[in-house]
Coordinates of N, CA and C in Angstrom, one line a residue:
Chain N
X1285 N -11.3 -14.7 -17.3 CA -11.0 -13.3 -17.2 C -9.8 -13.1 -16.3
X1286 N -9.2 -12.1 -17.0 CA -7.8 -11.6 -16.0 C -8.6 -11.0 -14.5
X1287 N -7.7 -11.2 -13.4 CA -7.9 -10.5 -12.4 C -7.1 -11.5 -10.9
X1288 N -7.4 -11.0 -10.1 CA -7.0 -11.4 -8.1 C -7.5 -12.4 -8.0
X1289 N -7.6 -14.0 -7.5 CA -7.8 -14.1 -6.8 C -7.7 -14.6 -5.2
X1290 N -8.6 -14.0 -4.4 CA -8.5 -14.4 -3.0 C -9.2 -15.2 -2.2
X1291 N -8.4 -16.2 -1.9 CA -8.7 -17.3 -0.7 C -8.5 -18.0 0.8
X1292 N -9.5 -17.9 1.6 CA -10.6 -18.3 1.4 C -11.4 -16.7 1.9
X1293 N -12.6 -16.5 1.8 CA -13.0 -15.2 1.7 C -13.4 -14.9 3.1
X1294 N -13.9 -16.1 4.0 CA -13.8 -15.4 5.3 C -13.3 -16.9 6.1
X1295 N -12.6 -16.5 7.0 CA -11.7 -17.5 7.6 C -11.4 -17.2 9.5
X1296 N -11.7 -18.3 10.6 CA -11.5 -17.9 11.6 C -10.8 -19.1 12.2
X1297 N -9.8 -18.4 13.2 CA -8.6 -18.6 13.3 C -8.9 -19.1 15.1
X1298 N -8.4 -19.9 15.9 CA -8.4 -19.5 17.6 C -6.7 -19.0 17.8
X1299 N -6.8 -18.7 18.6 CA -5.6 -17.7 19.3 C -4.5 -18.9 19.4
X1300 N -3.6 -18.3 18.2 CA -2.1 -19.3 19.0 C -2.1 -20.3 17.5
X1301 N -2.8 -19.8 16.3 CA -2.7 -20.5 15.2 C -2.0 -19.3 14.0
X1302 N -1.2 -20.3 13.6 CA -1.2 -19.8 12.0 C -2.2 -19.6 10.8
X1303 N -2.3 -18.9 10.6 CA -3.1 -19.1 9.5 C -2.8 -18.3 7.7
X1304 N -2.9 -19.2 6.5 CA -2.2 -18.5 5.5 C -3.0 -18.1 4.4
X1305 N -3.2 -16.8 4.0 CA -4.0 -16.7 2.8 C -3.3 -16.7 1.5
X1306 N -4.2 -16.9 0.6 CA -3.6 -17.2 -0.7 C -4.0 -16.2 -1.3
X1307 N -3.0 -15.9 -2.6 CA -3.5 -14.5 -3.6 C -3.0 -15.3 -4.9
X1308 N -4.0 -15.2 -6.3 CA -3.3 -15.5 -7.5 C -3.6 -14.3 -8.3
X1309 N -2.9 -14.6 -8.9 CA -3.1 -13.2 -10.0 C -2.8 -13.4 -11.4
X1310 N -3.7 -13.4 -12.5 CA -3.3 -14.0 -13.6 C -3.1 -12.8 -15.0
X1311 N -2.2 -11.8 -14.1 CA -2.4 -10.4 -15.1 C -0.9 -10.2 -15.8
X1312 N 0.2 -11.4 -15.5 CA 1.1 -11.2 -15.8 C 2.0 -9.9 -15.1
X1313 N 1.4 -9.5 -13.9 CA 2.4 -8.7 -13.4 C 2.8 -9.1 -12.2
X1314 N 4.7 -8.2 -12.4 CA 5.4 -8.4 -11.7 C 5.5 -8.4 -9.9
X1315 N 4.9 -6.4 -9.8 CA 5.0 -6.7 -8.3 C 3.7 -7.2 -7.7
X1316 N 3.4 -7.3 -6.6 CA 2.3 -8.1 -5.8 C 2.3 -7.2 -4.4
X1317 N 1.3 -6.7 -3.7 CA 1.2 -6.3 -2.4 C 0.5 -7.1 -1.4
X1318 N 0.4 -6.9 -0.1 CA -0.8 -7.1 0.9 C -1.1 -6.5 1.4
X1319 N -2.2 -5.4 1.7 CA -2.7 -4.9 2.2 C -3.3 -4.9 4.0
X1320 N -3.4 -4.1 4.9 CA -4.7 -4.5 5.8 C -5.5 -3.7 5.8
X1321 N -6.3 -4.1 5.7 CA -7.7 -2.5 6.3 C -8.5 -2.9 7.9
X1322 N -8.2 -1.6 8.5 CA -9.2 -2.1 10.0 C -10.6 -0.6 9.6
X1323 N -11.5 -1.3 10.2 CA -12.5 0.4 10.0 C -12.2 1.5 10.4
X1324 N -12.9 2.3 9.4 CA -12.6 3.3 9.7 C -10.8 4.0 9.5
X1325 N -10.2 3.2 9.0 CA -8.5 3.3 8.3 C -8.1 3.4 7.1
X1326 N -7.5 4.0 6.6 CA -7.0 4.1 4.9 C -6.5 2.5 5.3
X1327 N -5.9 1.6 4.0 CA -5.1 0.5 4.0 C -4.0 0.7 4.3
X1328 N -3.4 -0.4 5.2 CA -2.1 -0.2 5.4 C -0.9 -1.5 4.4
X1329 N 0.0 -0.9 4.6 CA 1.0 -2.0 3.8 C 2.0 -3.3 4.7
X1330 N 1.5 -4.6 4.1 CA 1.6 -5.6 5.3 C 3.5 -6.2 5.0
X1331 N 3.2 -5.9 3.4 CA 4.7 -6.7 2.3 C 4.1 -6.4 0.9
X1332 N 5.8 -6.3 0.2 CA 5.6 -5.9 -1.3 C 6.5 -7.0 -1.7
X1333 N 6.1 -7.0 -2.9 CA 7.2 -8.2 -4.1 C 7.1 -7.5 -5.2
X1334 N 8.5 -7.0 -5.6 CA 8.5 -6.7 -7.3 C 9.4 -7.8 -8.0
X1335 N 9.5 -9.2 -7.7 CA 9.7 -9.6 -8.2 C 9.9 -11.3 -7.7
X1336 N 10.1 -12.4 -8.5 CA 10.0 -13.6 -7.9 C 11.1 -13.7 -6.9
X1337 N 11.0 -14.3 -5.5 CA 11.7 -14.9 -4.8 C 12.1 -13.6 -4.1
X1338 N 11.7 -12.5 -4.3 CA 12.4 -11.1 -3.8 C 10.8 -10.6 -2.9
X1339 N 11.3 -9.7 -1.7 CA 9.7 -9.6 -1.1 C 10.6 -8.1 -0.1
X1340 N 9.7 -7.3 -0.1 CA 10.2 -6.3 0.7 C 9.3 -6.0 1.9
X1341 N 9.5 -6.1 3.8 CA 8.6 -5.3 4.9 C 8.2 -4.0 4.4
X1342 N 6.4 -3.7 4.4 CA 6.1 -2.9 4.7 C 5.6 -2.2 6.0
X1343 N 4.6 -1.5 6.1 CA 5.1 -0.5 7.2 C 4.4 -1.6 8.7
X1344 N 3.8 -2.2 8.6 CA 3.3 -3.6 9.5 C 3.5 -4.6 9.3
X1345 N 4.9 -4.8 9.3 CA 5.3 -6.5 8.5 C 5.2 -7.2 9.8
X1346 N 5.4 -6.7 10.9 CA 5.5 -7.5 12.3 C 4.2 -8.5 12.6
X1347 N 4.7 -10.4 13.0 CA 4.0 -11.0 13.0 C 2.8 -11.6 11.5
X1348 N 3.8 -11.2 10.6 CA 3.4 -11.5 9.4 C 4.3 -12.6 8.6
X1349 N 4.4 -13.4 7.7 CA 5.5 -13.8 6.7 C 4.7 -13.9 5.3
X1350 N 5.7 -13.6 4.2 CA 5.5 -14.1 3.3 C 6.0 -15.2 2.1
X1351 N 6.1 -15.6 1.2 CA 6.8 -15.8 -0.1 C 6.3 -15.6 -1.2
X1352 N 7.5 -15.7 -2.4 CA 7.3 -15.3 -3.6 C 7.7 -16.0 -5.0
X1353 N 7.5 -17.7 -4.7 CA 8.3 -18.5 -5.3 C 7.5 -18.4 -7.1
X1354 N 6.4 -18.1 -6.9 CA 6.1 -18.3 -8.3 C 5.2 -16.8 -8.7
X1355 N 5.6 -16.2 -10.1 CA 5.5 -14.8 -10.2 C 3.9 -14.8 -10.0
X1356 N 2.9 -15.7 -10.3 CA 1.6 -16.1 -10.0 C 0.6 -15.7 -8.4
X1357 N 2.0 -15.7 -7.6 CA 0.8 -16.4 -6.5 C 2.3 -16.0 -5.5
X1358 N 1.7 -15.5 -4.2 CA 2.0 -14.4 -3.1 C 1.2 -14.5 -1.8
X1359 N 1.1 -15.9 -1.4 CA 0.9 -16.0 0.4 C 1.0 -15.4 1.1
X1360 N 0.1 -15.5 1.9 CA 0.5 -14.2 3.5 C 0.2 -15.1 4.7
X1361 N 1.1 -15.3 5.4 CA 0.8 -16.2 6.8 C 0.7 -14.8 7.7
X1362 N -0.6 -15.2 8.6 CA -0.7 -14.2 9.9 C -0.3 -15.5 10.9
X1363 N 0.9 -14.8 11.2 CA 0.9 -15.9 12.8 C 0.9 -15.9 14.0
X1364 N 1.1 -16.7 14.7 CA 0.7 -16.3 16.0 C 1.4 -15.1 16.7
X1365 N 2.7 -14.8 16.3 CA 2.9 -13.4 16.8 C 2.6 -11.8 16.6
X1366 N 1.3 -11.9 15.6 CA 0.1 -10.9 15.3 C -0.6 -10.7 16.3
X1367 N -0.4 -9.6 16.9 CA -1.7 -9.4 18.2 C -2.5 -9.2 18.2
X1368 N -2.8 -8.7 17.1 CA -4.2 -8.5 17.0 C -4.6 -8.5 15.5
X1369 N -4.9 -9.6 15.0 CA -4.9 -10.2 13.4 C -6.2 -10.2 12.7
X1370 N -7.3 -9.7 13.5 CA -8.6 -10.0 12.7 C -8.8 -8.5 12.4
X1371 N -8.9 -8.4 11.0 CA -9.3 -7.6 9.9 C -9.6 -7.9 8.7
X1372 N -9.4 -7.0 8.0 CA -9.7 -7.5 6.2 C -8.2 -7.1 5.8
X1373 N -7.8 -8.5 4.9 CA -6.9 -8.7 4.2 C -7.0 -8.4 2.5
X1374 N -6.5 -7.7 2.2 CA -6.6 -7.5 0.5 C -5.4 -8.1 -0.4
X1375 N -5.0 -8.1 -1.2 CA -4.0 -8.4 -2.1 C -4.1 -7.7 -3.1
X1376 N -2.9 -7.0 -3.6 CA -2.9 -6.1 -5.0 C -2.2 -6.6 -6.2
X1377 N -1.7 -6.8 -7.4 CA -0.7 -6.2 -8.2 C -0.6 -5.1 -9.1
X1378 N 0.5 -5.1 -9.7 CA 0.4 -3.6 -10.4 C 1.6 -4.2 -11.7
X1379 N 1.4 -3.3 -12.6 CA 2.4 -3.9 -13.7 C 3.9 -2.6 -13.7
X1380 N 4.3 -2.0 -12.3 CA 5.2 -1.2 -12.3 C 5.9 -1.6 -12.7
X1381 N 7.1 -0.4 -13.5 CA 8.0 -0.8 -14.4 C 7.6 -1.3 -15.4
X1382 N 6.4 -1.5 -16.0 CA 6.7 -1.8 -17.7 C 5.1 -1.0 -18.0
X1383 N 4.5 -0.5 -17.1 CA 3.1 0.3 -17.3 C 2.9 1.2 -16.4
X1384 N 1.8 1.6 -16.1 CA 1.0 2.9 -15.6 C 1.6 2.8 -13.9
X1385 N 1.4 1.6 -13.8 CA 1.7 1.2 -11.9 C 0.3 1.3 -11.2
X1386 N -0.8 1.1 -12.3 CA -2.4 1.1 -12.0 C -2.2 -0.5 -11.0
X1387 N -3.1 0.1 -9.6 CA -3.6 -1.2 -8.6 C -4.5 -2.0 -8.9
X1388 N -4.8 -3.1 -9.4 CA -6.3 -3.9 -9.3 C -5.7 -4.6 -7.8
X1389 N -7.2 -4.9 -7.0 CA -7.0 -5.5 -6.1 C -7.6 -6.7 -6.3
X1390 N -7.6 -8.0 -5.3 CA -8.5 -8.8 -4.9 C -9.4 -8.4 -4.5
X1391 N -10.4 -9.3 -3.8 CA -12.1 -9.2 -3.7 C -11.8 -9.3 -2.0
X1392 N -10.4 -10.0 -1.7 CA -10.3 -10.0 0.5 C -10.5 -11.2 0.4
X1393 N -10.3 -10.9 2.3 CA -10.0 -12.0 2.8 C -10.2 -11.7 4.3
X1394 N -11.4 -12.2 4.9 CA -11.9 -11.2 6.4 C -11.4 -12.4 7.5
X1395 N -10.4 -12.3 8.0 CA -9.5 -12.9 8.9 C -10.4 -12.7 10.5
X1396 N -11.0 -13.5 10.9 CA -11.9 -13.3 12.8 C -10.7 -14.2 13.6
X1397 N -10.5 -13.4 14.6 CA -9.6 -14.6 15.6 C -10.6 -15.0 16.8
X1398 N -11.2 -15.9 17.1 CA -12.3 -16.5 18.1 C -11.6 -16.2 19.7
Chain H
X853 N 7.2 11.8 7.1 CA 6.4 10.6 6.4 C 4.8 11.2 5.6
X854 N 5.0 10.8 4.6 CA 3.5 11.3 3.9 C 2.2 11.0 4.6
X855 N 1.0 11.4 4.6 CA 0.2 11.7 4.9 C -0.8 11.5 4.2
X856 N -1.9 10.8 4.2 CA -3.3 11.5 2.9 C -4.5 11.2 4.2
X857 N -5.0 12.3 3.7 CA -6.4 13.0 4.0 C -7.6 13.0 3.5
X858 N -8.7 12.3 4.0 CA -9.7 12.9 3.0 C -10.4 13.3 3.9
X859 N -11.2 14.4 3.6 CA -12.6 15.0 4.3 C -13.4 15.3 2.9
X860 N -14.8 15.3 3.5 CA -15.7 14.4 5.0 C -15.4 13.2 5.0
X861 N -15.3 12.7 6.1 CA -15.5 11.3 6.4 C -16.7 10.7 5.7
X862 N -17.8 11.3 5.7 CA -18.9 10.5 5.3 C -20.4 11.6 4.3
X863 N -20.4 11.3 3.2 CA -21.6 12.5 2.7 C -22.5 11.8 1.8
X864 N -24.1 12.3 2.3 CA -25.1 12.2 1.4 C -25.6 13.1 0.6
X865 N -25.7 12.6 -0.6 CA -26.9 13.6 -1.6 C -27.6 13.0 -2.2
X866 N -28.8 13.8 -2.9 CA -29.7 13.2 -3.3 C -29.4 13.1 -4.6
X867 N -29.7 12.4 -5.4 CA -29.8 11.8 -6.9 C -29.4 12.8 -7.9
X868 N -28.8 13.0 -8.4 CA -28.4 13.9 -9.8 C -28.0 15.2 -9.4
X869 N -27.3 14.9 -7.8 CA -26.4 16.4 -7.9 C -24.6 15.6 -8.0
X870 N -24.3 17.1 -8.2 CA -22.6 16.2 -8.6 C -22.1 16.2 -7.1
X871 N -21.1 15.3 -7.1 CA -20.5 15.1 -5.8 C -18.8 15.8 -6.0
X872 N -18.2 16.0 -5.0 CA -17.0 16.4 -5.0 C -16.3 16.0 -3.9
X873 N -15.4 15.3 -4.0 CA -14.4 14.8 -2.7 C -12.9 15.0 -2.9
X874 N -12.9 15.3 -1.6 CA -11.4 15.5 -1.2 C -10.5 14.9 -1.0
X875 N -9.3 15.1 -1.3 CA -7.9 14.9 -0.6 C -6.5 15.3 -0.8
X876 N -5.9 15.1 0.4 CA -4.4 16.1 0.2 C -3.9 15.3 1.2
X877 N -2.7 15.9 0.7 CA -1.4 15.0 1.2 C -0.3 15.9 1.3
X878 N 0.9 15.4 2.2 CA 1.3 16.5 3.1 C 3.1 16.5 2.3
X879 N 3.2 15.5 1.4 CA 4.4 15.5 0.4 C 4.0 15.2 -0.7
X880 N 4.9 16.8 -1.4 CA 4.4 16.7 -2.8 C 5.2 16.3 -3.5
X881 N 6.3 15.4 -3.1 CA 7.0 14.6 -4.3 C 6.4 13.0 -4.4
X882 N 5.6 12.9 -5.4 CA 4.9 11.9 -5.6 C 4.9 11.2 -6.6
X883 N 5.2 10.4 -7.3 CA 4.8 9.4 -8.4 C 3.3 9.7 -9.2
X884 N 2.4 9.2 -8.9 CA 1.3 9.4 -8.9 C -0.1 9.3 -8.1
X885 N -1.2 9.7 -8.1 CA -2.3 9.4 -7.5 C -3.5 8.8 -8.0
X886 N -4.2 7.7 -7.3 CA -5.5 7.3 -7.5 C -6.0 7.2 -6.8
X887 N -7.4 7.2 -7.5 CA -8.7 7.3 -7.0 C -9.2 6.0 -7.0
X888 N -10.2 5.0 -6.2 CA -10.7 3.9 -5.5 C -11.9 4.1 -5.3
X889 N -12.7 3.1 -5.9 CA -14.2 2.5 -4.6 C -14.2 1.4 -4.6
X890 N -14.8 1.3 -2.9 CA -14.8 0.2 -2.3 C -15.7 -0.5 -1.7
X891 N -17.1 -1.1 -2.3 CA -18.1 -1.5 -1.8 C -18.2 -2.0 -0.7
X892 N -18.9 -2.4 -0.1 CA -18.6 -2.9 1.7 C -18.7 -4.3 1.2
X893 N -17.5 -4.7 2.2 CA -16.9 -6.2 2.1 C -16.3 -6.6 0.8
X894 N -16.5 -5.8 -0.1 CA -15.6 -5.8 -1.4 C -14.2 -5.2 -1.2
X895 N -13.6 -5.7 -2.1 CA -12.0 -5.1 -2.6 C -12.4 -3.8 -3.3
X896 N -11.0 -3.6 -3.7 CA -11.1 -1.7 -4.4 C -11.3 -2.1 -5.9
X897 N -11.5 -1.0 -6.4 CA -11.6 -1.2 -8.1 C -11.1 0.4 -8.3
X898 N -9.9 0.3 -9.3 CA -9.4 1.4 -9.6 C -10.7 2.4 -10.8
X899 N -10.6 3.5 -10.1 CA -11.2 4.5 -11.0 C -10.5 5.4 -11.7
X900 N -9.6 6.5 -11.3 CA -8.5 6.8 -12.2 C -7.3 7.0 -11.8
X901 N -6.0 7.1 -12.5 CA -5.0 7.3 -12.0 C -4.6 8.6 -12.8
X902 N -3.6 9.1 -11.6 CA -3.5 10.9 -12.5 C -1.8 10.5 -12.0
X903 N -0.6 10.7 -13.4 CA 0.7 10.6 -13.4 C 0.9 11.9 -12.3
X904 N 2.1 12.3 -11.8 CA 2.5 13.1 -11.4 C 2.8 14.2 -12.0
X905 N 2.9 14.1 -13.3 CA 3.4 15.6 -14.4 C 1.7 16.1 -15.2
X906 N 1.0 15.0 -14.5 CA -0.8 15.6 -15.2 C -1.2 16.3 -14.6
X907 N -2.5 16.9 -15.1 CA -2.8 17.8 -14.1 C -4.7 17.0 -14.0
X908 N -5.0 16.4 -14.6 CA -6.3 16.1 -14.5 C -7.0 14.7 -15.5
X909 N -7.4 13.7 -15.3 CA -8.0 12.8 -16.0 C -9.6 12.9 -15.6
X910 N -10.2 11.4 -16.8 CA -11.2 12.2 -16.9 C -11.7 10.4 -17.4
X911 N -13.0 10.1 -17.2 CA -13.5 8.9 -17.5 C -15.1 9.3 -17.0
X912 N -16.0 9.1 -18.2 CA -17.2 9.5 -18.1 C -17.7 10.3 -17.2
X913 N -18.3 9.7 -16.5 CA -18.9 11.2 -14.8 C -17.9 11.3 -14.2
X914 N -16.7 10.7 -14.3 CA -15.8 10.6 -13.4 C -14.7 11.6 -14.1
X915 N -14.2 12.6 -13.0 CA -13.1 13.9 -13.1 C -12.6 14.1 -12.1
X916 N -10.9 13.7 -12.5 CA -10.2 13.4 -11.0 C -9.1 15.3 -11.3
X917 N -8.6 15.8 -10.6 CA -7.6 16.8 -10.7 C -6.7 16.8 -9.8
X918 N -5.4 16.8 -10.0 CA -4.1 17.0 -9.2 C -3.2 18.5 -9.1
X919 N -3.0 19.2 -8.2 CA -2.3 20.5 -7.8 C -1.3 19.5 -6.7
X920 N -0.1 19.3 -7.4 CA 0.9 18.8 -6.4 C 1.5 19.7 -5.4
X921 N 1.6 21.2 -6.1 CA 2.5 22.2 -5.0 C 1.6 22.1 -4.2
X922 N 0.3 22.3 -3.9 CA -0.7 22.7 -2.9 C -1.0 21.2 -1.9
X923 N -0.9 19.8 -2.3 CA -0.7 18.8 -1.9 C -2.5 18.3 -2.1
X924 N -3.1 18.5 -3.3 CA -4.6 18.4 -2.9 C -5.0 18.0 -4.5
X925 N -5.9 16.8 -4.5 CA -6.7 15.9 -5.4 C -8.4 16.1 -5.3
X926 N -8.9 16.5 -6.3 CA -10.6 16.1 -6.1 C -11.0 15.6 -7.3
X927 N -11.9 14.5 -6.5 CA -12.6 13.7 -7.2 C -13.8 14.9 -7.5
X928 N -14.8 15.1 -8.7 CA -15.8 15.3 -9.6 C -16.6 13.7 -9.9
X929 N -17.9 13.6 -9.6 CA -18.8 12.9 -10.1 C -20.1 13.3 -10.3
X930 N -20.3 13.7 -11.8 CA -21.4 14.6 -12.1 C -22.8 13.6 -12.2
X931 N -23.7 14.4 -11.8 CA -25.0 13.8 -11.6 C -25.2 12.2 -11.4
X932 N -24.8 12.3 -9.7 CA -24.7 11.4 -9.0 C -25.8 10.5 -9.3
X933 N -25.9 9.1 -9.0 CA -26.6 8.1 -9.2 C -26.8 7.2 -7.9
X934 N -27.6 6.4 -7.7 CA -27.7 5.4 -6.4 C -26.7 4.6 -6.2
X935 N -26.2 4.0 -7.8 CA -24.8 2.9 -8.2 C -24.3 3.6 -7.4
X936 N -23.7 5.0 -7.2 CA -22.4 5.6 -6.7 C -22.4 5.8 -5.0
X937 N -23.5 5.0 -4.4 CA -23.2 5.2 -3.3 C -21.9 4.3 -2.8
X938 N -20.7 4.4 -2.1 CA -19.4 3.3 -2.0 C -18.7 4.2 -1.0
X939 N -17.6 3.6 -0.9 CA -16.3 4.2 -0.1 C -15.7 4.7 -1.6
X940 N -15.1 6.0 -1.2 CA -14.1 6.3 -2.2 C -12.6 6.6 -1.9
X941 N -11.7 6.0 -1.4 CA -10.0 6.2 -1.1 C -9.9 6.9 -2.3
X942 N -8.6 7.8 -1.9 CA -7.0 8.3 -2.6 C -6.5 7.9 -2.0
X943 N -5.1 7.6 -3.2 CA -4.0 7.2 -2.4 C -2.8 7.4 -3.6
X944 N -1.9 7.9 -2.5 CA -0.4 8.5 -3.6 C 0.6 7.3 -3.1
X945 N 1.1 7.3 -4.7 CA 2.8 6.5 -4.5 C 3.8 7.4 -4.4
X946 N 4.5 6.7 -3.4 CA 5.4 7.6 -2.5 C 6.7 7.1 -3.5
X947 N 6.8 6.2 -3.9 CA 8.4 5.8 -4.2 C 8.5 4.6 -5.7
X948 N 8.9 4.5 -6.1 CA 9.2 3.6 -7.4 C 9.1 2.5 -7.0
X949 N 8.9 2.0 -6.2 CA 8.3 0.7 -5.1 C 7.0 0.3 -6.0
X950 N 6.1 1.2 -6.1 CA 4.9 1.2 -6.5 C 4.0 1.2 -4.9
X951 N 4.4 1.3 -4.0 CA 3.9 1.8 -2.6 C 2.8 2.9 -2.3
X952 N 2.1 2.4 -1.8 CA 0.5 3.3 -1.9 C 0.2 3.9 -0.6
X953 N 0.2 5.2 -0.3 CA -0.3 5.6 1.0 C -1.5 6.1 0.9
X954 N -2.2 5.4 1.6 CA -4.2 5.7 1.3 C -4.6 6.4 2.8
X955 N -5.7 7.3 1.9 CA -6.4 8.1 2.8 C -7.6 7.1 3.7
X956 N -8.5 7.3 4.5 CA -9.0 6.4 4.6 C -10.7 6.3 4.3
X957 N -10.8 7.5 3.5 CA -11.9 7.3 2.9 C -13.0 8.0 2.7
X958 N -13.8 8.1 1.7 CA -14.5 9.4 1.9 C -16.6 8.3 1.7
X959 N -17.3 8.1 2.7 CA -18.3 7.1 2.2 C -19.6 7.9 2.0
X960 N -19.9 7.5 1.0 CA -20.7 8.0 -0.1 C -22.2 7.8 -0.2
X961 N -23.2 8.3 0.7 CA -25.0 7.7 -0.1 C -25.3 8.5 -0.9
X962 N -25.6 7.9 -1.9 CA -26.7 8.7 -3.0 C -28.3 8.7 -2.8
X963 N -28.9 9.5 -2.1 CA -30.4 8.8 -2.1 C -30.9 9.2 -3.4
X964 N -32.4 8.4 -3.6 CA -33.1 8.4 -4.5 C -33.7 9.4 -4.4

């Protein structure tokens, strides 16, 4: 079946580590997001990719990286200069520019820092 | 900087009344809006998307409506069910980015 996915689904980190989640997406579309959610918060925007090797800061890129080498699959490293990194991590794509620009998301990715 | 809103934060009803939820946003130059539920600990699953030149979509119980001058979206879910208790986000694209500014949510019990 087409759809996200996200790995690993819950993951804990000690203070002063990197750590990288994975997103695949087998829907054939171009751009890719990352998401954060904390409770009680709409989602916020972590990085966007509309395209391979191309990645744009969203509005909380700080203490984040990403890449974009294969149009498939869109990593997110939280690292240690995240201060406060434990939340839920989502991953989107969308087929903008050639369709509706409808979001499917992944299923997450619950980030605990010990 | 855009804005989305939803109120109530949080509503219950009982079984087979329709539900109605809010939201608005504070710039009406928008791309488009959707609607989201979000089971706990689950990801989102799109429910509908309403273009910016529509004024209303529609998918079985589900009836979403858009008034861009006014800056305001409501979800319609007629004769609610238990399934439909969830989080429900809006959220509008602000830019050709495909960039989503979400509300943070409207959560939902259906009792029996």
């Amino acid at each position: 079946d087409g759809g996200i996915t996200q790995s690993p689904k819950y993951l804990f980190r000690k203070e002063g580590q990197n750590v990288t989640l994975s997103c695949e997406q087998n829907l054939n579309h171009d751009a890719m997001y990352w998401y954060r959610q904390d409770p009680g918060q709409g989602l916020r925007l972590i990085y966007y990719s509309q395209i391979v090797n191309d990645f744009q800061k969203g509005d909380i890129a700080e203490g984040y990286s990403v890449s974009r080498e294969k149009k498939e699959s869109f990593p997110l490293t939280v690292t240690s200069a995240q201060k406060n990194p434990t939340a839920f991590y989502l991953c989107a794509s969308s087929d903008r520019g050639r369709g509706t620009g409808e979001l499917f998301f992944g299923e997450g990715s619950r980030l605990t820092v010990l | 900087k855009q804005e989305v809103t939803q109120i109530p934060a949080a509503l219950s009803v009982p079984e087979g009344e329709n539900l109605v939820l809010n939201c608005s946003f504070t710039d009406s130059a928008i791309y488009n809006l959707q609607w989201f539920r979000q089971d706990p600990g689950k990801g989102l699953t799109s429910l509908l998307l309403i273009q910016s030149s529509q004024r209303e979509q529609t998918s079985g119980r589900l009836n979403a409506s858009l008034d861009k001058s006014s800056g305001r979206s409501t979800l319609y879910i007629a004769a609610s069910q238990p399934g439909d208790s969830a989080t429900y986000l809006c959220a509008v694209e602000t830019d050709s980015w495909g960039k989503l500014q979400f509300g943070a949510g409207t959560q939902v019990v259906v009792t029996p």
